[in-house]
XYZ file of C-alpha atoms in Angstrom:
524
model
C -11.380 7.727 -15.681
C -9.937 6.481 -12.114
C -7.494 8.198 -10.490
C -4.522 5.615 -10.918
C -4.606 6.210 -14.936
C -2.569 9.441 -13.667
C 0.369 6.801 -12.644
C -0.274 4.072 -15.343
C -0.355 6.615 -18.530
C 3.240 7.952 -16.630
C 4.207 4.834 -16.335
C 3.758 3.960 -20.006
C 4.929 7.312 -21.271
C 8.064 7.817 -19.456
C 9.417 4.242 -17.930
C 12.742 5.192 -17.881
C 12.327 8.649 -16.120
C 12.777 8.804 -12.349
C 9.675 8.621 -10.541
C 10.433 8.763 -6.881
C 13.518 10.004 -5.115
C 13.573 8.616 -1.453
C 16.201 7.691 1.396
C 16.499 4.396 -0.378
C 17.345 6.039 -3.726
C 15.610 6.244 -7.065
C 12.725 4.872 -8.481
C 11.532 4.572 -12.293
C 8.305 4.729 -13.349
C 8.727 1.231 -14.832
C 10.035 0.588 -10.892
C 7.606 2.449 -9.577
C 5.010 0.550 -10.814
C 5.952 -2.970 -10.522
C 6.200 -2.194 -6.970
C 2.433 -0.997 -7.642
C 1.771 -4.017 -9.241
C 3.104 -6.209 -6.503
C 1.160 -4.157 -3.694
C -2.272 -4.836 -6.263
C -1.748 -8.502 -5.852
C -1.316 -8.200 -2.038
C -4.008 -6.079 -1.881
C -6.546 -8.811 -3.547
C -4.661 -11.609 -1.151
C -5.828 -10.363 1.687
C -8.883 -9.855 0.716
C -9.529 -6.122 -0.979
C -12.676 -5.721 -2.973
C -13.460 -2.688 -5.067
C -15.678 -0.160 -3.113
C -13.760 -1.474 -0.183
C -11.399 0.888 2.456
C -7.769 0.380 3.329
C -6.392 2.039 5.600
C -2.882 3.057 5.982
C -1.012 4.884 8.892
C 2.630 4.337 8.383
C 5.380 6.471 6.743
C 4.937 8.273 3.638
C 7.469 6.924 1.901
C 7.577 4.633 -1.375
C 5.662 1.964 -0.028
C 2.897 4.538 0.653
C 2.979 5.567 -3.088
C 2.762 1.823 -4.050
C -0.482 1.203 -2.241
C -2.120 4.295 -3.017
C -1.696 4.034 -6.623
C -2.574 0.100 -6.328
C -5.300 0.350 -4.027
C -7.134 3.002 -6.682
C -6.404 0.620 -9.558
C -8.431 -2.204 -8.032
C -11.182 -0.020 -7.302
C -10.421 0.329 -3.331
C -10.811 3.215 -1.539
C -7.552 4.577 0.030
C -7.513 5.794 3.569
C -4.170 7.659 4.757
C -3.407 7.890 8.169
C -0.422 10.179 9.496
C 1.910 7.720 11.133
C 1.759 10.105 14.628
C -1.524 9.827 15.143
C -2.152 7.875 18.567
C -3.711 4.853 18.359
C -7.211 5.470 19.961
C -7.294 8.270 17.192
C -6.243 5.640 14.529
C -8.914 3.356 15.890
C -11.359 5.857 15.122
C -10.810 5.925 11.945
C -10.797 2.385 11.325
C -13.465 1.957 13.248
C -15.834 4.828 11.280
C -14.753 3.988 7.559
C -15.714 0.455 8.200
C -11.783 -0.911 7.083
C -11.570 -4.095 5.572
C -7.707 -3.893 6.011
C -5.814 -1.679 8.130
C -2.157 -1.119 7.542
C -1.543 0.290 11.107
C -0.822 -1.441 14.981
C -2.038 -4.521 15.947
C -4.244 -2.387 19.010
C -5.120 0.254 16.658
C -6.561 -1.461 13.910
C -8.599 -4.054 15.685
C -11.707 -3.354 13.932
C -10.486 -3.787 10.832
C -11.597 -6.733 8.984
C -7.739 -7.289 8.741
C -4.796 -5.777 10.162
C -1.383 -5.742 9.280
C 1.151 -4.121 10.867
C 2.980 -1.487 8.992
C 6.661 -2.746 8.459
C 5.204 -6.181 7.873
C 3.069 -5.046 5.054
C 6.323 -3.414 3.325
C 8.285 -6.555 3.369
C 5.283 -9.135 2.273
C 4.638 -6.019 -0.713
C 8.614 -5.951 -1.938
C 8.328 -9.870 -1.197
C 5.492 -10.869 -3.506
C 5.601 -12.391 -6.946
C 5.609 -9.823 -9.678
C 3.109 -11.611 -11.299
C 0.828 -11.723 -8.607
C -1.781 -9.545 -10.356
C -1.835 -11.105 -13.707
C -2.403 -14.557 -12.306
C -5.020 -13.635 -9.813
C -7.219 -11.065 -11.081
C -7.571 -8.458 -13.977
C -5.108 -5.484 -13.264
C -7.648 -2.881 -13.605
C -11.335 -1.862 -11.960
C -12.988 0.699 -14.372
C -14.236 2.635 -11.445
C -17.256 4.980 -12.579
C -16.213 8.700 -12.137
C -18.184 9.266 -9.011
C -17.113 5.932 -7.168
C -14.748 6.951 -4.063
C -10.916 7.314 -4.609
C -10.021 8.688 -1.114
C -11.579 9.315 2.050
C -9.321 12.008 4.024
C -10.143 12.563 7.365
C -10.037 15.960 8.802
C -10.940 17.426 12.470
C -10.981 21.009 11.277
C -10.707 22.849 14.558
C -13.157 20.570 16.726
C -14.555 17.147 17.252
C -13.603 13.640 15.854
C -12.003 13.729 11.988
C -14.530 13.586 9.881
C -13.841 11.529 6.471
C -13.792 13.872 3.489
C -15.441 11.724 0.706
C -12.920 12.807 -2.184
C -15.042 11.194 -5.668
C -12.802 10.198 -8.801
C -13.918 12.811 -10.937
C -13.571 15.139 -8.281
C -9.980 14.262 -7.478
C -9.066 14.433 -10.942
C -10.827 17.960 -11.719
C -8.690 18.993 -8.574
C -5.456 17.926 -10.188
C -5.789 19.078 -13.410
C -7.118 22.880 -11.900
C -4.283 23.030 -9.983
C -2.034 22.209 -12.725
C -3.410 24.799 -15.171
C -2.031 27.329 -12.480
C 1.059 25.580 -11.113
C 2.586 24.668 -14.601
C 4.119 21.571 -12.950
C 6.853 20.605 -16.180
C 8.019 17.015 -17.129
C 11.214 17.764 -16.136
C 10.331 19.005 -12.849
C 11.560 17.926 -9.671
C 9.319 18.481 -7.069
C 10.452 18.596 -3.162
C 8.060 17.097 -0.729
C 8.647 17.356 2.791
C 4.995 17.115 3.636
C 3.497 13.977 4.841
C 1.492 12.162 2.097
C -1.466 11.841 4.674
C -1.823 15.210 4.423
C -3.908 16.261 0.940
C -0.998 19.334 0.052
C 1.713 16.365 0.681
C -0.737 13.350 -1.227
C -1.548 15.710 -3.905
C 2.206 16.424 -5.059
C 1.922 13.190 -5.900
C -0.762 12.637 -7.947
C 0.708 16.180 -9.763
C 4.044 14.521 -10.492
C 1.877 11.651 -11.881
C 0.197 13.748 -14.219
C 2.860 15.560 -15.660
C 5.679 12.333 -15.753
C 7.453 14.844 -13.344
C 10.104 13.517 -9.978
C 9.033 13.444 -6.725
C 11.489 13.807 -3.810
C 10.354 12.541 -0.372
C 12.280 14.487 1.850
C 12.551 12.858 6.116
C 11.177 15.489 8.067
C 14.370 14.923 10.694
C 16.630 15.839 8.188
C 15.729 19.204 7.743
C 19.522 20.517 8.038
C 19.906 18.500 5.054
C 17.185 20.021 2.891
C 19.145 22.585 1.243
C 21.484 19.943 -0.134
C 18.749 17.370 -1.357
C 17.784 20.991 -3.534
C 21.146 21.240 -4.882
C 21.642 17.582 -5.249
C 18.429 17.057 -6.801
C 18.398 19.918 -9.015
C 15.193 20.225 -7.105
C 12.371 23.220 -9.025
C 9.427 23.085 -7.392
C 9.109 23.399 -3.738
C 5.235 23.231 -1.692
C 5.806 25.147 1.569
C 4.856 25.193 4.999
C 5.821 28.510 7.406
C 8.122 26.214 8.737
C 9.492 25.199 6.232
C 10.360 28.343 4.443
C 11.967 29.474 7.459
C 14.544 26.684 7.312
C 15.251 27.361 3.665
C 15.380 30.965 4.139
C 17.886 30.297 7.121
C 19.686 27.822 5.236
C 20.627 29.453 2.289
C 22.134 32.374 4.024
C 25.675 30.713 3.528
C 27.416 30.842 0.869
C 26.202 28.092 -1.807
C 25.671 26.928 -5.979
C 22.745 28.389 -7.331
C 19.933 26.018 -7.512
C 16.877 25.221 -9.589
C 14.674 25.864 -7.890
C 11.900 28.110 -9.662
C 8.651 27.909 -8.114
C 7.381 27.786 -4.365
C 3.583 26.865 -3.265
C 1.689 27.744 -0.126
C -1.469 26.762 1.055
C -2.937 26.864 4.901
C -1.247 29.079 7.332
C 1.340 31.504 5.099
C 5.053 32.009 5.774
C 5.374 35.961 7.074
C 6.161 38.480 4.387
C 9.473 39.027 5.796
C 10.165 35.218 5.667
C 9.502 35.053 1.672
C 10.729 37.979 1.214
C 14.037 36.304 2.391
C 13.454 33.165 0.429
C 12.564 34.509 -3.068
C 15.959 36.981 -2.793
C 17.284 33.764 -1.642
C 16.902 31.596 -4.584
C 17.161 34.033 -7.591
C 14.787 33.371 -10.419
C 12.596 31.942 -8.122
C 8.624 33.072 -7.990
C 6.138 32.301 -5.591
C 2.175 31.193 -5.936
C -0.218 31.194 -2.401
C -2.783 29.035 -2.533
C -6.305 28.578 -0.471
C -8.557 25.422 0.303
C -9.279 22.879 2.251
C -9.593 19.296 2.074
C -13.353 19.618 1.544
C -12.628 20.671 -2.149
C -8.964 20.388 -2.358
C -8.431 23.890 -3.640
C -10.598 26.949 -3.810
C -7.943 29.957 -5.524
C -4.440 30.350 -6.567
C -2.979 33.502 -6.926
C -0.526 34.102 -10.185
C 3.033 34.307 -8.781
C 3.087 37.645 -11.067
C 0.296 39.494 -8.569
C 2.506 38.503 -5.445
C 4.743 41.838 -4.846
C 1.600 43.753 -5.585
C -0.774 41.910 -3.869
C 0.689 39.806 -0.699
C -2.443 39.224 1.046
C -4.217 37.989 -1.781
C -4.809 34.202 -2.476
C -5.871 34.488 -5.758
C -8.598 33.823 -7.668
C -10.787 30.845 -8.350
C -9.504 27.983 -10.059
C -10.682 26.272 -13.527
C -14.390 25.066 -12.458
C -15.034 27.017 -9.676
C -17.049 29.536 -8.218
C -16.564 31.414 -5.287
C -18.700 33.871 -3.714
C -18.840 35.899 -0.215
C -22.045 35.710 2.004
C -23.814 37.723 4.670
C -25.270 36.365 7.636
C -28.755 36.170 5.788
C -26.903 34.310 3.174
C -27.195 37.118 0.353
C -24.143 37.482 -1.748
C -21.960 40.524 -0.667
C -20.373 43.149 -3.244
C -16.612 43.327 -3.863
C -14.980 44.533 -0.683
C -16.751 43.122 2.052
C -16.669 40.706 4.534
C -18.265 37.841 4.955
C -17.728 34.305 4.909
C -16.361 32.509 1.944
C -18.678 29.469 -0.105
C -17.762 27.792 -2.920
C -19.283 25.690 -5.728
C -17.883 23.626 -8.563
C -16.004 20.764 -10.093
C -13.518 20.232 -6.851
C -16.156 20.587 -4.416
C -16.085 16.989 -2.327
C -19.357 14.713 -2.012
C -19.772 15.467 1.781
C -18.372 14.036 4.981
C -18.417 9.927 5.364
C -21.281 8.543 7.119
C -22.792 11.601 8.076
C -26.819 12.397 6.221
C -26.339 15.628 4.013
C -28.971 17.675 6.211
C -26.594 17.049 9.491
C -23.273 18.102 7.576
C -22.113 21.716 8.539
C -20.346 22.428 5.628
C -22.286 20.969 2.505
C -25.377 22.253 1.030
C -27.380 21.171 -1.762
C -28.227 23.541 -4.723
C -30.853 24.264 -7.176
C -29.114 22.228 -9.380
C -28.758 19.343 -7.274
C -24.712 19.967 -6.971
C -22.645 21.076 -3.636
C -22.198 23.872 -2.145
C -19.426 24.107 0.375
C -19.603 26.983 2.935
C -16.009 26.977 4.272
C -16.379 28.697 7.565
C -13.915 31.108 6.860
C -14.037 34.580 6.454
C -12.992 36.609 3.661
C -13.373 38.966 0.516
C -13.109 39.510 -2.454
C -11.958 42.646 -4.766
C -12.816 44.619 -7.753
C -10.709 42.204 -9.772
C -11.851 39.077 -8.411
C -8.910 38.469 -6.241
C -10.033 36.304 -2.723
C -8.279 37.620 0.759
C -8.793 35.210 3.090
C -9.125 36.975 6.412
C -10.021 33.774 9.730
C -11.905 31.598 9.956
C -15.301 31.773 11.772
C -13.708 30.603 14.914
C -11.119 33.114 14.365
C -13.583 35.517 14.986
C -13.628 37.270 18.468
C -15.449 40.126 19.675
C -13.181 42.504 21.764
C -14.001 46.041 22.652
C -17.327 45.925 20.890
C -15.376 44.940 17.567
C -15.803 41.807 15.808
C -12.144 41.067 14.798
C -9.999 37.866 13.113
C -6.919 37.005 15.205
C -5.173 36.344 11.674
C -5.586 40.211 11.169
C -3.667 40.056 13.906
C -1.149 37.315 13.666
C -0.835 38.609 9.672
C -0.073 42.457 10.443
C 2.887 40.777 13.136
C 3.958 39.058 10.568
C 4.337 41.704 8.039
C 7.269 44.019 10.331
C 10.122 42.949 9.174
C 12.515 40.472 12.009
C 8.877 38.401 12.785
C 8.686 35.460 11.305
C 5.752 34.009 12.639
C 2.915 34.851 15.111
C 0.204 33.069 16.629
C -2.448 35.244 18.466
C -4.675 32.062 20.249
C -8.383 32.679 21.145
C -8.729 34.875 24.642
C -10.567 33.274 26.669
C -13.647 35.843 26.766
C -14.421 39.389 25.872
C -12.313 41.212 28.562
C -9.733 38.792 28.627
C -5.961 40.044 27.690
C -5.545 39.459 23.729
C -1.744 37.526 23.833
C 0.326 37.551 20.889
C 3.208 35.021 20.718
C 5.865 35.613 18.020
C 9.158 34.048 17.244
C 11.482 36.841 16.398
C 14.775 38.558 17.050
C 13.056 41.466 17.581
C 12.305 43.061 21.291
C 8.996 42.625 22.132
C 8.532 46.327 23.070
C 9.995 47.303 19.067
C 7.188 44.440 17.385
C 4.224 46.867 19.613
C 5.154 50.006 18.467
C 5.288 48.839 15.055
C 1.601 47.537 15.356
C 0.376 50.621 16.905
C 0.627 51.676 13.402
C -1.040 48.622 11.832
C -3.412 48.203 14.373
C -6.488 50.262 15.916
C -6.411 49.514 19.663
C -9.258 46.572 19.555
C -6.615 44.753 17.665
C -3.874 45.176 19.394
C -2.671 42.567 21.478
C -2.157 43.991 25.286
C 1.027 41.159 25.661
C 3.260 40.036 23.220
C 5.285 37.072 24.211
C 8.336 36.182 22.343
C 9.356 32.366 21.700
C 12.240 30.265 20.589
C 9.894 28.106 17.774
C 6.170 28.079 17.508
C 4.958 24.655 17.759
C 3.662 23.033 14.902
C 1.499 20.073 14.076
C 2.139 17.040 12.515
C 1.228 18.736 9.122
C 3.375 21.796 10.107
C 1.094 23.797 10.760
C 0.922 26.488 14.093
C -0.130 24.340 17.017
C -2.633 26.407 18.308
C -3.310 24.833 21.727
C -0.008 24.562 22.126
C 1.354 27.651 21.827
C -1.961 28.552 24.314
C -0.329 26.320 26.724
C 2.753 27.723 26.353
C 1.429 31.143 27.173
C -0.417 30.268 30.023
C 2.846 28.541 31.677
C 4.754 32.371 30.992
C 5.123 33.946 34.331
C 2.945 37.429 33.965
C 5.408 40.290 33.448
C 6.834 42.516 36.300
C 5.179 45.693 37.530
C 7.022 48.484 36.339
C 9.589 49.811 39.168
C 8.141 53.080 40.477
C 10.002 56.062 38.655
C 13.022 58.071 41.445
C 11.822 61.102 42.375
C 13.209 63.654 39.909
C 14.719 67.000 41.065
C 12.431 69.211 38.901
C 9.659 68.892 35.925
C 12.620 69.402 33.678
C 14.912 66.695 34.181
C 11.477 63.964 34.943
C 11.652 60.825 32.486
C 9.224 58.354 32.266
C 9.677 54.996 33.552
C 10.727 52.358 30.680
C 8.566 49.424 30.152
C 9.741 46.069 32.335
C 10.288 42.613 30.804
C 9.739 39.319 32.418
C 12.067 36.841 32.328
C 10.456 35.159 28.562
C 11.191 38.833 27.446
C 7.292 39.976 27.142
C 6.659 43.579 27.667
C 3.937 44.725 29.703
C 1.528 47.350 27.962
């Protein structure tokens, strides 16, 4: 089954129901996908084979939607690009899947067998003859199940992006594991703010697809607006970045209707206790489910929205077809509770990096059985229950005072005193280098210390905290982790502390309070 029956069995189920809420308004299905219909035809008229890779960097908006779901019905492989990537990054791309059509710049797509600029290809798609399809070739390529849907490129923390090589059937085992623990409803409307070249963003598509559901593309410069596309929408399901839940938390602090809204998601870097906290008391009635993957297998755990008061840290436990297990450094299997770094096997485990031979891929390994194995480079456990803590990543991992420690034990125990909202601890730059810890928080800097002392044995505890107005994000929303390092290293270094007055006697002798640099950091 390819990936686009998702969209067509919608489409012939519900026609009537709205399929896409954008800034230009609604969508049907039935709308939805004669625009998809249209963009097929354009597809094949400029040349699009089946096996073949387009490549798309603009906006995720509907004509994004429209390609994707046409691209996969003719047996293309579909390519997003997010729309800020620089063009020598773009190139790349286009350049290492081999592109016979790039939807991108002129200068960017070069090496494409064809380029077309972005806003070009939206007007020649909404331009073309409905009929386009029928009168030049059948509608539908019955793709085999382990033929290429997508190919989602990822840098992970180092190098060029690497092309994920995301399969049919493992695309589809992906969405329908996901689904068994989401509950996505018909009648949902689900907010997207994400961009749809990112796989949390793409995939709230292809869920909204399966279940005849609404999606709502929220503009990522309209945040201040967000709260009333909820309310307007009747808006129920929300995916979240830290960001984002910050804004909604903030938002809905004035006085408003009650909303919908009944379930948020969470995968990648979490929003701070405190932050949720906020949000669920927020939006009564409202639950919330954290999540863990990665693109190379889409999803790894979900944690029932039931186990989140007593279990915050936990991500859950492994979805429908898959396996997850924690491993040593000789690669045996390690009992409940400890660490070690977390691998994964089963249905939504991707078929390997584009282009690169299996025995040069970091990640992948083959089994016994001749399936994947995908060791994730990230660190983790898992309990008596069978509940997964993710803990850092192997990168994450620094060695300070003798310890081996994870700056997300870090950034997460910041996170958890209430008035921090998010932290970001980047990597010192050796052993006996200061450990900096940059939160954004109404809190004084000197308050957030003494409430790690507590949470913290002195190998993790950062020797400067430095407070700021926003942490920088990426593109995807996610802590910008070189840029808040930047940041840092631009902070002037704080004051010495002022020499104490002499004191009359031992009785009336105080101690001299800590200084604070003009950024507000206290130095400890």
């Amino acid at each position: 089954m390819p990936v686009s029956d998702l969209f067509d069995r919608a489409r012939a189920d519900r026609p009537h129901h709205i399929a896409l809420i954008d800034g230009e308004g609604p969508l049907t299905y039935a709308e939805l996908g004669a625009a998809t219909d249209r963009a097929a035809g354009w597809l094949r008229s400029r040349g699009v084979r089946e096996g073949e890779r387009v490549v798309h960097a603009g906006p995720g908006d509907r004509t994004f939607l429209a390609l994707l779901w046409a691209a996969l019905r003719i047996g293309a492989v579909f390519v997003p690009v997010h729309p800020e990537l620089t063009d020598h990054a773009v190139r790349h791309i286009v350049r290492d899947c081999g592109a016979a059509l790039a939807i991108c710049p002129p200068a960017a797509g070069s090496d494409a067998r064809a380029t077309v600029e972005v806003a070009r290809a939206a007007r020649e798609i909404q331009q073309a003859p409905a009929g386009t399809v029928a009168v030049n070739a059948p509608n539908d390529v019955t793709a085999p199940d382990d033929a290429i849907a997508l190919l989602i490129y990822t840098s992970g923390t180092t190098g060029r992006p690497k092309g994920v090589v995301c399969p049919h059937r493992q695309v589809l085992a992906a969405v329908h594991a996901v689904n068994d623990r989401l509950g996505y409803r018909a009648d949902d409307v689900v907010l997207c703010r994400l961009p749809l070249s990112f796989d949390y963003g793409l995939y709230q598509a292809l869920l909204c697809a399966l279940t005849g559901s609404t999606l709502v593309l929220a503009d990522r410069d309209g945040d201040l607006g967000l709260l009333r596309a909820v309310e307007r929408h009747g808006v129920t399901v929300v995916p979240l970045v830290p960001s984002l839940a910050r804004i909604l938390a903030l938002l809905r602090k004035r006085p408003g209707p009650p909303t919908k809204v009944r379930l948020f998601t969470n995968t990648g870097a979490r929003p701070s206790r405190s932050v949720m906290g906020e949000l669920l008391d927020a939006f009564p009635g409202s639950a919330f489910a954290s999540m863990y993957g990665m693109t190379e297998c889409k999803r790894i755990s979900v944690l029932d929205p039931a186990l989140y008061a007593d279990h915050p840290d936990a991500v859950g436990r492994a979805i429908p077809g898959d396996h997850v297990r924690i491993v040593g450094p000789d690669g045996r299997t390690l009992p409940p509770g400890e660490t070690g770094e977390i691998v994964v096997w089963g249905a939504t485990v991707m078929a390997g990096y584009w282009g690169v031979p299996l025995e040069a891929q970091d990640r992948y390994v083959r089994r016994a059985d001749g399936t994947l194995e995908l060791h994730t480079g990230d660190q983790g456990r898992l309990d008596d229950d069978g509940l997964l803590y993710f803990l850092g990543r192997d990168d994450d991992m620094v060695k300070r005072r003798g310890v081996r420690i994870a700056l997300s034990e870090i950034e997460h125990a910041a996170e958890r005193v209430p008035g921090v909202y998010a932290a970001v601890a980047p990597r010192p730059a050796d052993e006996d280098a200061p450990l900096l810890l940059a939160v954004q928080s109404d809190l004084d800097p000197h308050e957030i210390r003494t409430a790690l002392t507590v949470r913290l044995d002195p190998a993790r505890l950062p020797d400067r905290i430095v407070p700021l107005s926003a942490v920088p994000l990426t593109a995807n929303g996610k802590p910008d982790r070189p840029a808040v390092a930047r940041l840092l290293q631009a902070a002037p270094a704080p004051a010495p502390a002022p020499a104490p007055a002499p004191a009359p006697g031992p009785e009336t002798a105080t101690a001299a309070a800590p200084t604070r640099n003009s950024h507000g950091s206290v130095a400890v």
